[in-house]
Amino acid sequence: MSGPPPRVTICMPACEAETTLDRAIASVRAQTVGDWRLIVADDASGDGTWALAQAAAAADPRITALRQPARLGVMNFATGLERADTPFFVWLAADDYWGPRFLESCLNVLARDARAVSALPRCRWIGRIDGPRTDTLDGPVVQRMRRYLAAPGGTRMYGLMRTAIARAAFPRRAMNAYDWVLMTGILRAGPQIEIPEPMLFRDRTDPLRYAAAVEEFHRARLFRRFPVLAMSLAALRAGHVPLANLGDLAALNLRKHEEYLAVMHPGQFARRLRLFRALGLPIATMPGRGAEVAGQIARTDPARRAAAGRVLVRLARLGDGAAALELGHLRQAGLLRGDARAAFARAGELGLADGWFHAALAGGGDWPRIVGAAHRGSEAARAHLARSRDAGRLPAALADVTAYLLARR
C-alpha cells in the first residue's frame, strides 16, 4: 500500500483477549487518520487471540502480529515501543477501544504545543458514564509531578506520546506500578494535555485487584507492604522525580501501604486504624471509604471476612455511619456474627436515616419507626412505604402521613 510514511506506532498488548481484540483493532482501523502502524503483541495466549491477530495482519498491511514464546507480563508492553520508528507512539490495551478521532485529536495537540510530550482524551469506563481523571498536567515540573503523585491512576499511560521520550522513560524491569515509573519520566520531560472529548473507552478493573497484584511482582516482605516502594526507587534512580517532590512520593507510599493492608491484611489494618486516621490516610478517614473496602472483602473472601468485620466494628465505634450500616447488612445476611439491629441503630445514631429504617425492619417491621425513618429522610423507608401502600399492606391509619412523606420526595 502506497501513502505517507506512518507517524504513529500503536502497540496493542494482548493476553487471552479473543473476546475483545477484534473490537480494539476495528477502532484503530476506523481512525480518521491512516498514517499509523499497529503491532499486536500476543503474550503467549492460550485462547484464540493469536489467530485473530494473524487474521488482522493478513487483512491490513499496516498491522503486524507478534507472538511471545513465553509469557512476559507487563514487559510485553515494551515490545511495540522497542520496534517503534515513528515520531509518535501510543498503547491501546486489547480490551479497550478508541473513538474515531483519537489519533487525529492527539496529533493536533502535539503539533500545536512543542512543550507537550503526551496528549490524552478523556476516558470513560465501558458501559458507564464516569471515568478516571485525565485532567491536564501542566506548569512547572514540581507542580505537575505533585499533582500526578496525588492521584496517579493507570490510564495516563494510554495517551499519545513522543516516541523518544517514552522509550527513555520506560522501566527496564517489571515491577508493581511500572507505568508510574513511565509517567514520572514523561512528566519530567513535559506536560500531558487533556482533550476534553471522551475518546478512550476502557474496561474497568476492580480497584481491589491492584492491591492484590503486588503479590505477583515482589517476594520481599518490605516491597509487598509498601507496594510502590520499588517503583519509587526506580523513578528516583532514573532521575524522574525532583527532590522537591520527595514528600509527595513518601505520601503516595503511605497511601498504598494503607490500601495494601486494608485489602490483603484487614486484621492488621484494624489494629492500625487509629494511627492511619492520625496520619490522615484516605481509607481510614474518608467517610464510607473504609466501609466500602471492608464490605467488599467480607462479601467475597471468606478467609478475610472476620478481619474485615473487625474493621467495620472499629470504624463504627469511631463514628463512621456507613461502616455501621454495612456491618448491619452483613450480620443480617449471616456473613458476620452479631446483632444486626444494634449495628443499624448505631448507623442511625451517626446520622444515617437508612439505619433507623433497617433497625425498624430488623425489630419486626414497627410501622411508626419506619415512618419516623422516612421522616428523617430515609429513601429506603419511603420506598418501603410506597411498595406497602401499592400492595395493600399499609395500615389505613398511616395512609395520610405516607402520602405526605411521599409527596415531599
Short mmCIF file of C-alpha atoms in Angstrom, two decimals:
data_model
loop_
_atom_site.label_atom_id
_atom_site.label_comp_id
_atom_site.label_asym_id
_atom_site.label_seq_id
_atom_site.Cartn_x
_atom_site.Cartn_y
_atom_site.Cartn_z
CA MET A 1 0.00 0.00 0.00
CA SER A 2 1.44 3.37 -1.03
CA GLY A 3 0.95 6.51 1.01
CA PRO A 4 2.69 8.75 3.53
CA PRO A 5 5.10 7.13 5.98
CA PRO A 6 3.44 6.37 9.31
CA ARG A 7 3.61 9.00 12.03
CA VAL A 8 2.33 6.78 14.84
CA THR A 9 3.26 3.34 16.12
CA ILE A 10 0.47 1.70 18.09
CA CYS A 11 1.27 -1.20 20.40
CA MET A 12 -1.62 -3.43 21.42
CA PRO A 13 -0.51 -5.85 24.15
CA ALA A 14 -2.92 -8.79 24.17
CA CYS A 15 -3.27 -11.74 26.52
CA GLU A 16 -6.27 -14.09 26.45
CA ALA A 17 -8.15 -11.34 24.60
CA GLU A 18 -10.15 -13.23 22.00
CA THR A 19 -13.45 -11.65 23.09
CA THR A 20 -12.31 -8.03 22.76
CA LEU A 21 -9.37 -7.96 20.32
CA ASP A 22 -11.42 -7.50 17.15
CA ARG A 23 -13.22 -4.52 18.69
CA ALA A 24 -9.94 -2.86 19.66
CA ILE A 25 -8.40 -3.42 16.21
CA ALA A 26 -11.55 -2.17 14.49
CA SER A 27 -11.35 1.08 16.47
CA VAL A 28 -7.80 1.60 15.16
CA ARG A 29 -8.79 0.93 11.57
CA ALA A 30 -11.70 3.39 11.95
CA GLN A 31 -9.38 6.33 12.79
CA THR A 32 -9.80 9.49 10.74
CA VAL A 33 -6.05 9.46 10.02
CA GLY A 34 -4.46 6.45 8.38
CA ASP A 35 -0.72 7.02 8.72
CA TRP A 36 -0.16 4.57 11.54
CA ARG A 37 1.24 1.09 12.07
CA LEU A 38 -0.18 -1.31 14.61
CA ILE A 39 1.80 -4.00 16.41
CA VAL A 40 -0.40 -6.60 18.09
CA ALA A 41 1.81 -8.26 20.71
CA ASP A 42 0.27 -11.55 21.84
CA ASP A 43 1.65 -12.56 25.22
CA ALA A 44 1.60 -16.35 24.67
CA SER A 45 -2.18 -16.53 24.89
CA GLY A 46 -3.84 -19.91 25.19
CA ASP A 47 -7.12 -18.90 23.54
CA GLY A 48 -7.87 -17.60 20.05
CA THR A 49 -6.02 -14.30 20.43
CA TRP A 50 -3.11 -15.26 18.17
CA ALA A 51 -5.36 -16.46 15.36
CA LEU A 52 -7.30 -13.19 15.45
CA ALA A 53 -4.07 -11.16 15.43
CA GLN A 54 -2.80 -13.08 12.41
CA ALA A 55 -6.09 -12.58 10.57
CA ALA A 56 -5.96 -8.83 11.22
CA ALA A 57 -2.38 -8.64 9.93
CA ALA A 58 -3.38 -10.54 6.78
CA ALA A 59 -6.26 -8.11 6.18
CA ASP A 60 -4.29 -4.86 6.61
CA PRO A 61 -0.61 -4.34 5.74
CA ARG A 62 -0.36 -1.65 8.44
CA ILE A 63 -0.84 -4.33 11.10
CA THR A 64 1.92 -6.62 12.37
CA ALA A 65 1.24 -9.61 14.62
CA LEU A 66 3.94 -10.76 17.05
CA ARG A 67 3.73 -13.67 19.48
CA GLN A 68 5.87 -14.00 22.60
CA PRO A 69 7.30 -17.53 23.04
CA ALA A 70 6.72 -17.26 26.80
CA ARG A 71 4.58 -15.03 28.99
CA LEU A 72 6.24 -11.63 29.60
CA GLY A 73 3.50 -9.91 31.59
CA VAL A 74 3.96 -6.16 31.81
CA MET A 75 7.18 -6.27 29.81
CA ASN A 76 5.08 -7.24 26.79
CA PHE A 77 4.24 -3.52 26.69
CA ALA A 78 7.85 -2.84 25.71
CA THR A 79 7.51 -4.93 22.53
CA GLY A 80 6.00 -2.25 20.34
CA LEU A 81 7.98 0.58 21.90
CA GLU A 82 11.28 -1.14 21.12
CA ARG A 83 10.23 -1.52 17.47
CA ALA A 84 8.77 1.96 17.00
CA ASP A 85 10.49 4.06 14.31
CA THR A 86 7.84 6.79 14.13
CA PRO A 87 7.85 10.18 15.88
CA PHE A 88 4.78 9.28 17.96
CA PHE A 89 3.80 6.21 19.96
CA VAL A 90 0.72 5.03 21.84
CA TRP A 91 -0.58 1.91 23.61
CA LEU A 92 -4.11 0.58 23.24
CA ALA A 93 -4.97 -2.34 25.50
CA ALA A 94 -6.72 -5.22 23.75
CA ASP A 95 -9.80 -4.87 25.98
CA ASP A 96 -10.13 -1.10 25.36
CA TYR A 97 -11.05 0.88 22.25
CA TRP A 98 -10.88 4.38 20.74
CA GLY A 99 -13.30 6.85 19.28
CA PRO A 100 -12.61 7.58 15.57
CA ARG A 101 -10.85 10.92 16.18
CA PHE A 102 -8.48 9.73 18.92
CA LEU A 103 -5.28 9.89 16.84
CA GLU A 104 -6.25 12.99 14.87
CA SER A 105 -7.03 14.96 18.02
CA CYS A 106 -3.88 13.87 19.86
CA LEU A 107 -1.63 14.59 16.87
CA ASN A 108 -3.12 18.06 16.53
CA VAL A 109 -2.41 18.85 20.19
CA LEU A 110 1.23 17.73 19.99
CA ALA A 111 1.71 19.62 16.71
CA ARG A 112 0.42 22.85 18.28
CA ASP A 113 2.35 22.59 21.56
CA ALA A 114 6.02 21.67 21.25
CA ARG A 115 6.34 21.57 25.06
CA ALA A 116 3.74 18.82 25.45
CA VAL A 117 5.05 15.26 25.48
CA SER A 118 1.69 13.49 25.71
CA ALA A 119 -1.92 14.13 24.72
CA LEU A 120 -4.78 12.17 26.27
CA PRO A 121 -8.52 12.42 25.55
CA ARG A 122 -10.95 11.97 28.39
CA CYS A 123 -11.68 8.36 29.27
CA ARG A 124 -14.93 6.59 30.03
CA TRP A 125 -15.33 3.18 31.60
CA ILE A 126 -17.04 0.85 29.15
CA GLY A 127 -20.74 0.66 29.91
CA ARG A 128 -20.62 3.59 32.34
CA ILE A 129 -20.77 7.38 32.16
CA ASP A 130 -17.88 8.01 34.55
CA GLY A 131 -14.16 7.55 34.10
CA PRO A 132 -10.73 8.15 35.62
CA ARG A 133 -9.09 11.54 35.98
CA THR A 134 -7.24 12.73 32.88
CA ASP A 135 -7.01 16.46 33.56
CA THR A 136 -4.10 18.38 32.04
CA LEU A 137 -0.84 18.23 34.00
CA ASP A 138 0.99 21.43 33.11
CA GLY A 139 3.03 24.13 34.81
CA PRO A 140 6.47 23.80 36.42
CA VAL A 141 7.77 20.25 36.70
CA VAL A 142 7.43 20.13 40.50
CA GLN A 143 3.81 21.23 40.25
CA ARG A 144 2.80 18.73 37.59
CA MET A 145 4.66 15.92 39.40
CA ARG A 146 2.91 16.79 42.67
CA ARG A 147 -0.49 16.67 41.02
CA TYR A 148 0.33 13.35 39.37
CA LEU A 149 1.63 11.69 42.53
CA ALA A 150 -1.51 12.78 44.38
CA ALA A 151 -3.63 10.62 42.03
CA PRO A 152 -1.50 8.54 39.62
CA GLY A 153 -4.07 6.08 38.24
CA GLY A 154 -3.46 3.64 35.42
CA THR A 155 -4.95 5.48 32.44
CA ARG A 156 -2.42 8.24 31.75
CA MET A 157 0.00 5.85 30.05
CA TYR A 158 -2.54 5.41 27.24
CA GLY A 159 -2.04 8.89 25.82
CA LEU A 160 -0.19 9.59 22.57
CA MET A 161 3.49 10.26 23.37
CA ARG A 162 6.62 11.43 21.65
CA THR A 163 8.40 8.15 20.96
CA ALA A 164 11.92 9.08 22.04
CA ILE A 165 10.70 10.36 25.41
CA ALA A 166 8.50 7.32 26.01
CA ARG A 167 11.36 4.95 25.17
CA ALA A 168 13.73 6.75 27.56
CA ALA A 169 11.14 6.74 30.37
CA PHE A 170 10.02 3.11 30.17
CA PRO A 171 11.39 0.99 33.07
CA ARG A 172 13.94 -1.70 32.28
CA ARG A 173 12.39 -4.37 34.51
CA ALA A 174 8.96 -5.44 35.69
CA MET A 175 7.60 -4.12 38.96
CA ASN A 176 4.33 -3.17 40.53
CA ALA A 177 3.17 0.22 39.17
CA TYR A 178 5.73 0.10 36.35
CA ASP A 179 3.52 2.53 34.42
CA TRP A 180 4.01 5.12 37.16
CA VAL A 181 7.75 5.00 36.54
CA LEU A 182 6.97 5.63 32.88
CA MET A 183 4.65 8.54 33.63
CA THR A 184 7.05 10.25 36.04
CA GLY A 185 9.60 10.18 33.22
CA ILE A 186 7.06 11.55 30.75
CA LEU A 187 6.02 14.36 33.09
CA ARG A 188 9.61 15.22 33.95
CA ALA A 189 10.08 15.89 30.24
CA GLY A 190 6.95 17.97 29.74
CA PRO A 191 3.20 18.39 30.18
CA GLN A 192 0.42 15.94 29.39
CA ILE A 193 -2.51 17.74 27.77
CA GLU A 194 -6.09 16.59 28.17
CA ILE A 195 -8.50 16.64 25.23
CA PRO A 196 -11.99 17.36 26.65
CA GLU A 197 -13.90 14.94 24.40
CA PRO A 198 -14.17 11.31 25.60
CA MET A 199 -12.38 9.17 23.01
CA LEU A 200 -10.76 6.44 25.11
CA PHE A 201 -13.02 3.68 26.41
CA ARG A 202 -11.52 1.31 28.96
CA ASP A 203 -12.56 -1.88 30.68
CA ARG A 204 -12.61 -1.05 34.38
CA THR A 205 -10.64 -3.39 36.63
CA ASP A 206 -11.80 -3.89 40.21
CA PRO A 207 -9.61 -1.45 42.21
CA LEU A 208 -9.05 -4.06 44.92
CA ARG A 209 -7.27 -6.28 42.40
CA TYR A 210 -4.47 -3.73 42.12
CA ALA A 211 -3.66 -4.11 45.80
CA ALA A 212 -3.53 -7.88 45.41
CA ALA A 213 -1.41 -7.69 42.24
CA VAL A 214 1.69 -6.70 44.23
CA GLU A 215 1.97 -10.34 45.34
CA GLU A 216 2.77 -11.25 41.73
CA PHE A 217 5.74 -8.89 41.49
CA HIS A 218 7.58 -8.93 44.79
CA ARG A 219 8.63 -11.67 47.19
CA ALA A 220 10.33 -9.41 49.71
CA ARG A 221 8.04 -8.51 52.61
CA LEU A 222 9.07 -4.84 52.56
CA PHE A 223 8.13 -4.38 48.90
CA ARG A 224 4.80 -6.10 49.47
CA ARG A 225 3.93 -3.98 52.50
CA PHE A 226 4.91 -0.85 50.59
CA PRO A 227 3.68 -1.76 47.09
CA VAL A 228 5.08 1.28 45.25
CA LEU A 229 8.44 1.42 47.02
CA ALA A 230 10.21 -0.39 44.16
CA MET A 231 8.55 1.96 41.68
CA SER A 232 9.60 4.96 43.78
CA LEU A 233 13.23 3.84 43.95
CA ALA A 234 13.29 3.16 40.20
CA ALA A 235 11.85 6.60 39.44
CA LEU A 236 14.38 8.28 41.73
CA ARG A 237 17.33 6.35 40.29
CA ALA A 238 16.22 7.30 36.77
CA GLY A 239 16.07 10.98 37.76
CA HIS A 240 12.36 11.21 37.02
CA VAL A 241 11.23 12.73 40.34
CA PRO A 242 12.67 16.07 41.50
CA LEU A 243 13.96 16.20 45.06
CA ALA A 244 11.29 18.79 45.80
CA ASN A 245 8.71 16.03 45.28
CA LEU A 246 10.16 13.56 47.79
CA GLY A 247 7.40 14.42 50.27
CA ASP A 248 4.76 13.71 47.62
CA LEU A 249 6.40 10.37 46.85
CA ALA A 250 6.51 9.48 50.56
CA ALA A 251 2.82 10.34 50.93
CA LEU A 252 1.99 8.11 47.98
CA ASN A 253 3.89 5.22 49.59
CA LEU A 254 1.93 5.65 52.83
CA ARG A 255 -1.40 5.66 50.98
CA LYS A 256 -0.56 2.49 49.06
CA HIS A 257 0.71 0.83 52.26
CA GLU A 258 -2.64 1.58 53.88
CA GLU A 259 -4.50 0.23 50.85
CA TYR A 260 -2.44 -2.96 50.81
CA LEU A 261 -3.12 -3.70 54.47
CA ALA A 262 -6.81 -2.81 54.17
CA VAL A 263 -7.24 -5.27 51.29
CA MET A 264 -4.76 -8.05 52.00
CA HIS A 265 -4.47 -7.94 55.81
CA PRO A 266 -7.63 -6.28 57.19
CA GLY A 267 -6.90 -7.53 60.71
CA GLN A 268 -3.65 -5.58 60.77
CA PHE A 269 -5.41 -2.62 59.21
CA ALA A 270 -7.99 -2.71 62.03
CA ARG A 271 -5.24 -2.66 64.66
CA ARG A 272 -3.56 0.33 62.99
CA LEU A 273 -6.75 2.19 62.24
CA ARG A 274 -6.20 4.94 64.79
CA LEU A 275 -2.65 5.51 63.53
CA PHE A 276 -3.84 5.71 59.93
CA ARG A 277 -6.55 8.17 60.97
CA ALA A 278 -3.98 10.29 62.77
CA LEU A 279 -1.89 10.32 59.58
CA GLY A 280 -4.94 11.38 57.58
CA LEU A 281 -4.80 8.40 55.21
CA PRO A 282 -7.84 8.10 52.94
CA ILE A 283 -9.31 4.67 53.66
CA ALA A 284 -9.21 5.31 57.40
CA THR A 285 -10.54 8.87 57.25
CA MET A 286 -12.81 9.32 54.21
CA PRO A 287 -16.43 8.71 55.26
CA GLY A 288 -17.62 5.45 53.77
CA ARG A 289 -14.34 4.54 52.08
CA GLY A 290 -13.19 2.04 54.70
CA ALA A 291 -16.70 0.60 54.86
CA GLU A 292 -16.69 0.09 51.08
CA VAL A 293 -13.37 -1.76 51.11
CA ALA A 294 -14.10 -3.89 54.18
CA GLY A 295 -17.62 -4.68 52.99
CA GLN A 296 -16.42 -5.86 49.60
CA ILE A 297 -13.81 -8.11 51.22
CA ALA A 298 -16.35 -9.54 53.68
CA ARG A 299 -18.74 -10.38 50.86
CA THR A 300 -16.20 -12.01 48.56
CA ASP A 301 -13.43 -13.56 50.68
CA PRO A 302 -14.40 -15.94 53.49
CA ALA A 303 -10.79 -16.20 54.68
CA ARG A 304 -10.64 -12.47 55.45
CA ARG A 305 -14.30 -11.96 56.35
CA ALA A 306 -13.92 -11.92 60.13
CA ALA A 307 -11.00 -9.48 59.96
CA ALA A 308 -12.98 -7.20 57.64
CA GLY A 309 -15.79 -7.33 60.18
CA ARG A 310 -13.41 -6.07 62.87
CA VAL A 311 -12.56 -3.14 60.61
CA LEU A 312 -16.25 -2.28 60.32
CA VAL A 313 -16.76 -2.54 64.07
CA ARG A 314 -13.85 -0.20 64.79
CA LEU A 315 -14.91 2.29 62.12
CA ALA A 316 -18.43 2.32 63.52
CA ARG A 317 -17.08 2.99 67.02
CA LEU A 318 -15.07 5.88 65.58
CA GLY A 319 -18.18 7.45 64.09
CA ASP A 320 -18.44 6.09 60.54
CA GLY A 321 -22.15 5.60 59.88
CA ALA A 322 -21.58 3.82 56.56
CA ALA A 323 -19.48 1.20 58.36
CA ALA A 324 -22.23 0.61 60.92
CA LEU A 325 -24.82 0.25 58.16
CA GLU A 326 -22.66 -2.21 56.21
CA LEU A 327 -21.97 -4.15 59.41
CA GLY A 328 -25.70 -4.48 59.96
CA HIS A 329 -26.29 -5.76 56.43
CA LEU A 330 -23.51 -8.33 56.73
CA ARG A 331 -24.83 -9.56 60.09
CA GLN A 332 -28.34 -9.72 58.72
CA ALA A 333 -27.09 -11.81 55.79
CA GLY A 334 -25.40 -14.22 58.16
CA LEU A 335 -21.92 -13.38 56.93
CA LEU A 336 -20.82 -11.91 60.26
CA ARG A 337 -21.80 -12.66 63.81
CA GLY A 338 -23.52 -10.11 65.99
CA ASP A 339 -26.68 -8.07 66.44
CA ALA A 340 -27.71 -6.56 63.10
CA ARG A 341 -30.33 -4.34 64.72
CA ALA A 342 -27.77 -2.79 67.05
CA ALA A 343 -25.49 -2.03 64.11
CA PHE A 344 -28.35 -0.42 62.17
CA ALA A 345 -29.29 1.64 65.22
CA ARG A 346 -25.68 2.81 65.51
CA ALA A 347 -25.84 3.94 61.87
CA GLY A 348 -28.99 5.89 62.71
CA GLU A 349 -27.32 7.50 65.72
CA LEU A 350 -24.48 8.56 63.42
CA GLY A 351 -26.88 10.40 61.15
CA LEU A 352 -27.91 7.81 58.55
CA ALA A 353 -31.70 7.70 58.35
CA ASP A 354 -31.49 4.40 56.48
CA GLY A 355 -30.00 2.95 59.68
CA TRP A 356 -33.20 3.70 61.58
CA PHE A 357 -35.25 2.11 58.80
CA HIS A 358 -33.26 -1.13 58.77
CA ALA A 359 -33.28 -1.20 62.58
CA ALA A 360 -37.08 -0.99 62.44
CA LEU A 361 -37.26 -3.85 59.93
CA ALA A 362 -34.86 -5.95 61.99
CA GLY A 363 -37.07 -5.32 65.02
CA GLY A 364 -40.13 -6.78 63.33
CA GLY A 365 -41.23 -4.01 60.99
CA ASP A 366 -42.54 -1.48 63.52
CA TRP A 367 -44.61 0.86 61.32
CA PRO A 368 -44.23 4.03 63.45
CA ARG A 369 -40.45 3.59 63.42
CA ILE A 370 -40.46 3.07 59.64
CA VAL A 371 -42.48 6.26 59.25
CA GLY A 372 -40.07 8.00 61.58
CA ALA A 373 -37.12 6.88 59.43
CA ALA A 374 -38.89 8.19 56.32
CA HIS A 375 -39.48 11.49 58.10
CA ARG A 376 -35.75 11.66 58.89
CA GLY A 377 -35.01 11.33 55.16
CA SER A 378 -34.56 7.59 54.57
CA GLU A 379 -35.19 6.89 50.89
CA ALA A 380 -35.26 3.16 51.67
CA ALA A 381 -38.07 3.76 54.19
CA ARG A 382 -40.04 5.86 51.72
CA ALA A 383 -39.66 3.20 49.03
CA HIS A 384 -40.84 0.56 51.53
CA LEU A 385 -43.91 2.65 52.41
CA ALA A 386 -44.72 3.15 48.73
CA ARG A 387 -44.45 -0.57 47.98
CA SER A 388 -46.54 -1.45 51.02
CA ARG A 389 -49.23 1.06 50.03
CA ASP A 390 -49.37 -0.23 46.46
CA ALA A 391 -49.57 -3.84 47.69
CA GLY A 392 -52.33 -3.03 50.18
CA ARG A 393 -50.21 -3.88 53.22
CA LEU A 394 -50.04 -0.37 54.67
CA PRO A 395 -52.22 0.19 57.76
CA ALA A 396 -55.06 2.60 56.98
CA ALA A 397 -54.04 4.85 59.85
CA LEU A 398 -50.76 5.60 58.09
CA ALA A 399 -52.23 6.42 54.67
CA ASP A 400 -52.30 10.19 55.12
CA VAL A 401 -48.84 10.54 56.65
CA THR A 402 -47.38 8.22 53.99
CA ALA A 403 -48.95 10.27 51.22
CA TYR A 404 -47.49 13.41 52.80
CA LEU A 405 -44.00 11.91 53.11
CA LEU A 406 -44.00 10.54 49.55
CA ALA A 407 -45.17 13.90 48.18
CA ARG A 408 -42.12 15.56 49.81
CA ARG A 409 -39.59 13.35 47.95
#
